[in-house]
Short mmCIF file of C-alpha atoms in Angstrom, two decimals:
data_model
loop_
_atom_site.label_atom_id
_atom_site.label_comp_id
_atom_site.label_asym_id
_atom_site.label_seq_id
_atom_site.Cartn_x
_atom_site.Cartn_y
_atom_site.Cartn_z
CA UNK A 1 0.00 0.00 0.00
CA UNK A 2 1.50 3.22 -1.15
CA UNK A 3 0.51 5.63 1.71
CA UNK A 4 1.95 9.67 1.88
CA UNK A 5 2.09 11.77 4.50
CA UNK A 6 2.93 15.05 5.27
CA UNK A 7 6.91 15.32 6.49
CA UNK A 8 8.18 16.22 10.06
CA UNK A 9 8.27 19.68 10.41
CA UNK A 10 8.46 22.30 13.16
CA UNK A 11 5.08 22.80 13.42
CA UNK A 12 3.42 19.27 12.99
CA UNK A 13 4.51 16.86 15.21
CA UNK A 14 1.21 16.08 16.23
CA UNK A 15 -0.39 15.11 13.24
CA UNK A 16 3.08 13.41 12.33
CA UNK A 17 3.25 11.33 15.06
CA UNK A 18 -0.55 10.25 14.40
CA UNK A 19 -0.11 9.38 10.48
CA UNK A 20 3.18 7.78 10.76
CA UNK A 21 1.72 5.49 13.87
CA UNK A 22 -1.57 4.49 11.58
CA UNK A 23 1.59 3.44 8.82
CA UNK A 24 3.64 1.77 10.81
CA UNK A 25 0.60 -0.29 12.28
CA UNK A 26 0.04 -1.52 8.29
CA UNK A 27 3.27 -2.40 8.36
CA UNK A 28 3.12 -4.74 11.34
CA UNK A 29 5.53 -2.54 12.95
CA UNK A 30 4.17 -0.86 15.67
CA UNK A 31 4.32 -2.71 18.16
CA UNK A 32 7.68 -3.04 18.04
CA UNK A 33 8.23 0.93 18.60
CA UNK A 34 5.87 0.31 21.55
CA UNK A 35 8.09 -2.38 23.07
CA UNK A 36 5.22 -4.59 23.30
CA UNK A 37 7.10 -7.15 20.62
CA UNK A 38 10.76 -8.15 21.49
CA UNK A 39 13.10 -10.03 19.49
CA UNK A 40 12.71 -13.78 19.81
CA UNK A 41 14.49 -15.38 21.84
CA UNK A 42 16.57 -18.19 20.78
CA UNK A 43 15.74 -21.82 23.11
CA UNK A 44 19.20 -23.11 23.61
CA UNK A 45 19.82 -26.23 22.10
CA UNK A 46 16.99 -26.78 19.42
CA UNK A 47 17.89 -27.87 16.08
CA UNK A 48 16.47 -28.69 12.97
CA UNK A 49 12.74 -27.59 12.17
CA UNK A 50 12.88 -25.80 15.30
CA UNK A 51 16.10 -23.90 14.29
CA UNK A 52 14.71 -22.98 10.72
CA UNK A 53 11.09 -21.99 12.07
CA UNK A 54 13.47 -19.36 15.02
CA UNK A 55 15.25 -18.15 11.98
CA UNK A 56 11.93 -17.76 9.78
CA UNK A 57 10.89 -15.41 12.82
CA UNK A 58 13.66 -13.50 13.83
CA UNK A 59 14.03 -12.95 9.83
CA UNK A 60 9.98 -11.28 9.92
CA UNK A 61 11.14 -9.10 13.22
CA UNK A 62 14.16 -7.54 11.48
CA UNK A 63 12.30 -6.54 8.01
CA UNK A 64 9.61 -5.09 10.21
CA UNK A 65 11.99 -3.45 12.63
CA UNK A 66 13.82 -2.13 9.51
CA UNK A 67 10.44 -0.71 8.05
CA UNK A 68 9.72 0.82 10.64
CA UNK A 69 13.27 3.32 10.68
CA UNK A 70 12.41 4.07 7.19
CA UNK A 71 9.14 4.74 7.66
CA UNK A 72 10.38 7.16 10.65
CA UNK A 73 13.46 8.28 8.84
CA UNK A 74 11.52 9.13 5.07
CA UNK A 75 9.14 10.87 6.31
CA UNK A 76 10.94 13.13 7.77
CA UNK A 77 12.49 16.87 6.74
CA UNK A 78 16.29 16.78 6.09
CA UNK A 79 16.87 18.87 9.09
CA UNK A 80 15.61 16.36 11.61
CA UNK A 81 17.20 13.66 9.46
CA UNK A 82 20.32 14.45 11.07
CA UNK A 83 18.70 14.15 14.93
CA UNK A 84 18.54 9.74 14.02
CA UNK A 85 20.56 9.36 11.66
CA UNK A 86 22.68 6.45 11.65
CA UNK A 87 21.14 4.90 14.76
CA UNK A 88 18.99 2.15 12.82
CA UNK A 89 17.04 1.55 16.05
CA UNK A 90 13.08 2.36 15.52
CA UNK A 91 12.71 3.08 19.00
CA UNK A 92 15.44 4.83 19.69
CA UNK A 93 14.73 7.12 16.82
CA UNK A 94 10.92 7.35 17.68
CA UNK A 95 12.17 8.50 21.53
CA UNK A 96 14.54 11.10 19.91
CA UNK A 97 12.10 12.72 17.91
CA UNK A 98 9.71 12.64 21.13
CA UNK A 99 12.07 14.15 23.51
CA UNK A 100 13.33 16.82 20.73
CA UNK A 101 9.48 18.10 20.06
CA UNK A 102 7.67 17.06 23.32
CA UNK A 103 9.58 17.64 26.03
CA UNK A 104 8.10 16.53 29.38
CA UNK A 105 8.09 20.08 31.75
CA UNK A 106 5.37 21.84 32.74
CA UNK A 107 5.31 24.48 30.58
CA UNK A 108 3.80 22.39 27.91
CA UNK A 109 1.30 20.85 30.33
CA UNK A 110 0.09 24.32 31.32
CA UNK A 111 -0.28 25.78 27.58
CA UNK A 112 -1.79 22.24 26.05
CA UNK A 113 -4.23 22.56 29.19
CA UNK A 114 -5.27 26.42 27.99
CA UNK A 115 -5.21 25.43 24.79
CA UNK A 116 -8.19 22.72 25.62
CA UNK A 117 -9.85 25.25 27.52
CA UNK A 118 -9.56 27.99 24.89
CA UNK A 119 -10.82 25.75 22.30
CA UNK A 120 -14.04 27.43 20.62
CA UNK A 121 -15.75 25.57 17.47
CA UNK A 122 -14.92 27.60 14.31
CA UNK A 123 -17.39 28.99 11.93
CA UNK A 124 -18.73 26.29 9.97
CA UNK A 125 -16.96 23.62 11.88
CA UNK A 126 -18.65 20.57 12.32
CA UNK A 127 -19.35 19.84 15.92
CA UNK A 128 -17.53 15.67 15.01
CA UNK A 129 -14.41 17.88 13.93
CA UNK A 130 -14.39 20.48 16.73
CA UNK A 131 -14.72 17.54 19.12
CA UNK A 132 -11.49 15.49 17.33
CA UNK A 133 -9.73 18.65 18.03
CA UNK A 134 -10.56 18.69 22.03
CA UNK A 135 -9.82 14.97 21.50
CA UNK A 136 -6.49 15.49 20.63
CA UNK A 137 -5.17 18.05 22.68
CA UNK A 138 -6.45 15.48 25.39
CA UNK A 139 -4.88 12.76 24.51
CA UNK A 140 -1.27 15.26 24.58
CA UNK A 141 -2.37 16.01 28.16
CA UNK A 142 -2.77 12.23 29.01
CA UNK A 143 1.28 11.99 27.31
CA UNK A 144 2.21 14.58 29.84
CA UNK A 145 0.34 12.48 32.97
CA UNK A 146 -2.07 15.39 32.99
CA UNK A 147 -5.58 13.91 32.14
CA UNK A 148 -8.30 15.52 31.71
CA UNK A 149 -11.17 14.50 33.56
CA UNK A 150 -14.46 13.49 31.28
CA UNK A 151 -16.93 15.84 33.22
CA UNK A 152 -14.36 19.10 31.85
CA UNK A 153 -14.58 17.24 28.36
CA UNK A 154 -18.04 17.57 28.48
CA UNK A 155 -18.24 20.98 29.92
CA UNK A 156 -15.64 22.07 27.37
CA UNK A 157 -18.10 20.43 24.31
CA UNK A 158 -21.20 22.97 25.20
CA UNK A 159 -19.09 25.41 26.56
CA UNK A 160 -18.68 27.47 23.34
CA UNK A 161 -21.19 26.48 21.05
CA UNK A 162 -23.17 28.76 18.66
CA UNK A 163 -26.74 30.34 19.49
CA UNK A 164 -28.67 27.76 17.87
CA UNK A 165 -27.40 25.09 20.33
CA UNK A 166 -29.03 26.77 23.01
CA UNK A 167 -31.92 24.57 23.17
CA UNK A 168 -29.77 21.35 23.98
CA UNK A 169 -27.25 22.95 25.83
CA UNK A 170 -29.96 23.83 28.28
CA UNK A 171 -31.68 20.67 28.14
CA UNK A 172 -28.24 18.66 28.93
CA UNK A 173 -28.10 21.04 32.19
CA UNK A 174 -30.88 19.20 33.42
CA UNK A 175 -29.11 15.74 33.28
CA UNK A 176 -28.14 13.88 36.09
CA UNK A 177 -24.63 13.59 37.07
CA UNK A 178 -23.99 9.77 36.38
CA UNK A 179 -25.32 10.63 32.64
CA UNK A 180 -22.99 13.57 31.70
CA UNK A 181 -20.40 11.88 30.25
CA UNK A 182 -18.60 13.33 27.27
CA UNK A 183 -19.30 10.51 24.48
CA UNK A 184 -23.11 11.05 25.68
CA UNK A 185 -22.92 14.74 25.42
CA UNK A 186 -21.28 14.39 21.53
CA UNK A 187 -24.05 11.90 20.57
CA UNK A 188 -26.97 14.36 21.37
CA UNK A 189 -24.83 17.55 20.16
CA UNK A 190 -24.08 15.36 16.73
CA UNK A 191 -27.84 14.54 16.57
CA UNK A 192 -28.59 18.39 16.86
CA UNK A 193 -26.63 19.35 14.38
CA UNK A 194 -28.14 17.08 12.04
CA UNK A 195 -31.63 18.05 12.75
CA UNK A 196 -30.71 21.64 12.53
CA UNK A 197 -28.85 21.04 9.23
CA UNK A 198 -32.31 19.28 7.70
CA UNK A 199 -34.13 22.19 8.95
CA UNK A 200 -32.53 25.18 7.15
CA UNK A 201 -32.30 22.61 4.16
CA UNK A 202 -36.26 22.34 3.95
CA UNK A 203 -36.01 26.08 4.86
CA UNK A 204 -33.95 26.96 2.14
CA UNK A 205 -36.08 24.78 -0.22
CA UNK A 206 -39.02 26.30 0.84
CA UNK A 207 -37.50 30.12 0.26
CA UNK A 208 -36.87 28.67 -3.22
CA UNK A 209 -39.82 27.58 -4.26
CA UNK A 210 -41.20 30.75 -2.95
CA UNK A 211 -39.36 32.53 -5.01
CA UNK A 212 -39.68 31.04 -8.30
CA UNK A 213 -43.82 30.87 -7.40
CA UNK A 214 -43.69 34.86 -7.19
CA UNK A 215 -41.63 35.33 -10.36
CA UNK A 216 -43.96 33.37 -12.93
CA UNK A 217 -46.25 35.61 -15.28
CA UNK A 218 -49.88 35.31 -14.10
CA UNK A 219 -52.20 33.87 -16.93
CA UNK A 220 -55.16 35.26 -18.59
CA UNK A 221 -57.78 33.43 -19.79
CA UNK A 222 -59.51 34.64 -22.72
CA UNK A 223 -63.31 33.23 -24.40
CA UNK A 224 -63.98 34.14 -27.75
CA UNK A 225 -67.98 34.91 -28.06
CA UNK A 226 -69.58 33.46 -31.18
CA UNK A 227 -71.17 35.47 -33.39
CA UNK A 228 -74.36 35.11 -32.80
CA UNK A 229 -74.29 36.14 -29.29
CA UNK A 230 -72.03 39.12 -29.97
CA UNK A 231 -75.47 40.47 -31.53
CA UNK A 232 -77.31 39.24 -28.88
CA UNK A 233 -75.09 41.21 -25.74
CA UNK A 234 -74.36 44.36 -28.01
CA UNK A 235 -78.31 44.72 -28.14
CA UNK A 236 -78.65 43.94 -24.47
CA UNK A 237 -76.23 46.72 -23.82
CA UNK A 238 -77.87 49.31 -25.83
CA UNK A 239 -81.53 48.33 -23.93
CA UNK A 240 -79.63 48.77 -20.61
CA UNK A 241 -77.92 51.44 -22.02
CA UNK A 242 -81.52 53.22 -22.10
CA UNK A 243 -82.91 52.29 -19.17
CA UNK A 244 -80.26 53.61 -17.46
CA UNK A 245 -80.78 57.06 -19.18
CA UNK A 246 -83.94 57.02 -18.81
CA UNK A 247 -83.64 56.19 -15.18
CA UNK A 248 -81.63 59.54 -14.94
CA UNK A 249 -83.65 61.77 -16.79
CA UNK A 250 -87.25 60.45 -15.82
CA UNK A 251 -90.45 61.69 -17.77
CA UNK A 252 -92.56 64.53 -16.03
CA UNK A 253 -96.22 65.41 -17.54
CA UNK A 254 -96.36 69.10 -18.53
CA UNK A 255 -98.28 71.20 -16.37
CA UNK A 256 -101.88 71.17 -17.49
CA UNK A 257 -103.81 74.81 -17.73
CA UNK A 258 -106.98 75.62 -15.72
CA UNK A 259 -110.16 76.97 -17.37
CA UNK A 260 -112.97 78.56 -15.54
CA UNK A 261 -116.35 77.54 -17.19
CA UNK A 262 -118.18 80.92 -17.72
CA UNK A 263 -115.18 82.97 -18.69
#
């Protein structure tokens, strides 16, 4: 498996140490930088299939043991090349690197443990990404025998979240003590954030649909009359026509004259 990662440099040790870890576990090597795997020891006096099968397995320690420098050696910058070089010992070089970028005072216990607590989720972080961040700087406190308890975890994951979270930050509040755990709290924030993503999805669907609705010509419907008819409603409207002036202008009886009989 051809796997690249990003070389050693002065300001990724972190994430170095993390990648080249992950490739030395494909490799069957890492338990050798761990210690957990020694060389095989050799039973005194065994010979034949038992001396080939001890030789098959010291040969599989030494190519892994040898992958592993490289791995640790190639994937490093020149500069820090020259810290292991010529050593040939995995765990030597692994504890060389350690010591030279991580080294155990309590200055770097006291800035990882304000970096935790400064730790804010960035705009349009994901709340899985912003937690693999407090994650991390927790597992560099746990290198420096400075763990951080799991109630502070939790704290610290609704301790800085937008406005919109308000509603489950205020409803976690109300759990009991035994139940605020940090993986808990991460479940129901993760499940928040999903709901609230679906929501301004159907929101934003709805705004376009809205939009398009309100931009379409409105139709006219038009009936032609027949022919016929057009006679018939152009007479109709003449008759009302004159009703409606002679409704206006309404007939009066002249004024008749009086005659006296006699005159």
């Amino acid at each position: 498996m051809d796997i690249s990662i990003e070389k050693l440099n002065a300001n990724n040790y972190s994430t170095w140490k993390e990648d080249v870890k992950v490739v030395l576990m494909e490799k069957g090597s890492w338990r050798i930088i761990t210690e957990e795997e020694k060389v095989p020891d050799k039973l005194s006096g065994i010979e034949g299939e038992e001396e080939r099968t001890y030789q098959k397995l010291l040969k599989d320690y030494n190519l892994r043991k040898d992958r592993a420098y490289s791995v640790i050696y190639l994937s490093s910058e020149k500069e820090y090349r020259l810290l292991i070089a010529g050593i040939e010992d995995p765990v030597k070089a692994w504890k060389i690197l350690e010591e030279h970028f991580r080294p155990d005072s309590r200055a770097r216990a006291i800035g990882l443990t304000d970096e935790f607590f400064s730790c804010r989720v960035c705009p349009d972080e994901d709340i899985g990404i912003y937690a693999a961040r407090l994650k991390h700087i927790s597992a560099q406190l746990a290198d420096c025998d400075k763990p951080i308890k799991d109630w502070y975890h939790a704290f610290q994951l609704i301790r800085y979240l937008p406005p919109e979270y308000a509603g489950i930050v205020h409803a976690i509040y109300r759990w009991k003590d035994e139940d605020f755990k940090a993986d808990k709290v991460l479940s129901e924030l993760l499940a928040e954030e999903a709901r609230l993503k679906q929501s301004n999805k159907d929101q934003e669907v709805l705004a376009c649909q809205a939009k398009i609705n309100s931009s379409r010509p409105l139709k006219v419907i038009t009936r032609k009359i027949p022919s016929g008819n057009h006679d018939q409603v152009e007479l109709s409207s003449k008759v009302k026509g004159r009703q409606r002036k002679n409704q206006k202008n309404p007939f009066v009886f002249p004024k008749t004259t009086k005659y006296k009989f006699g005159d």
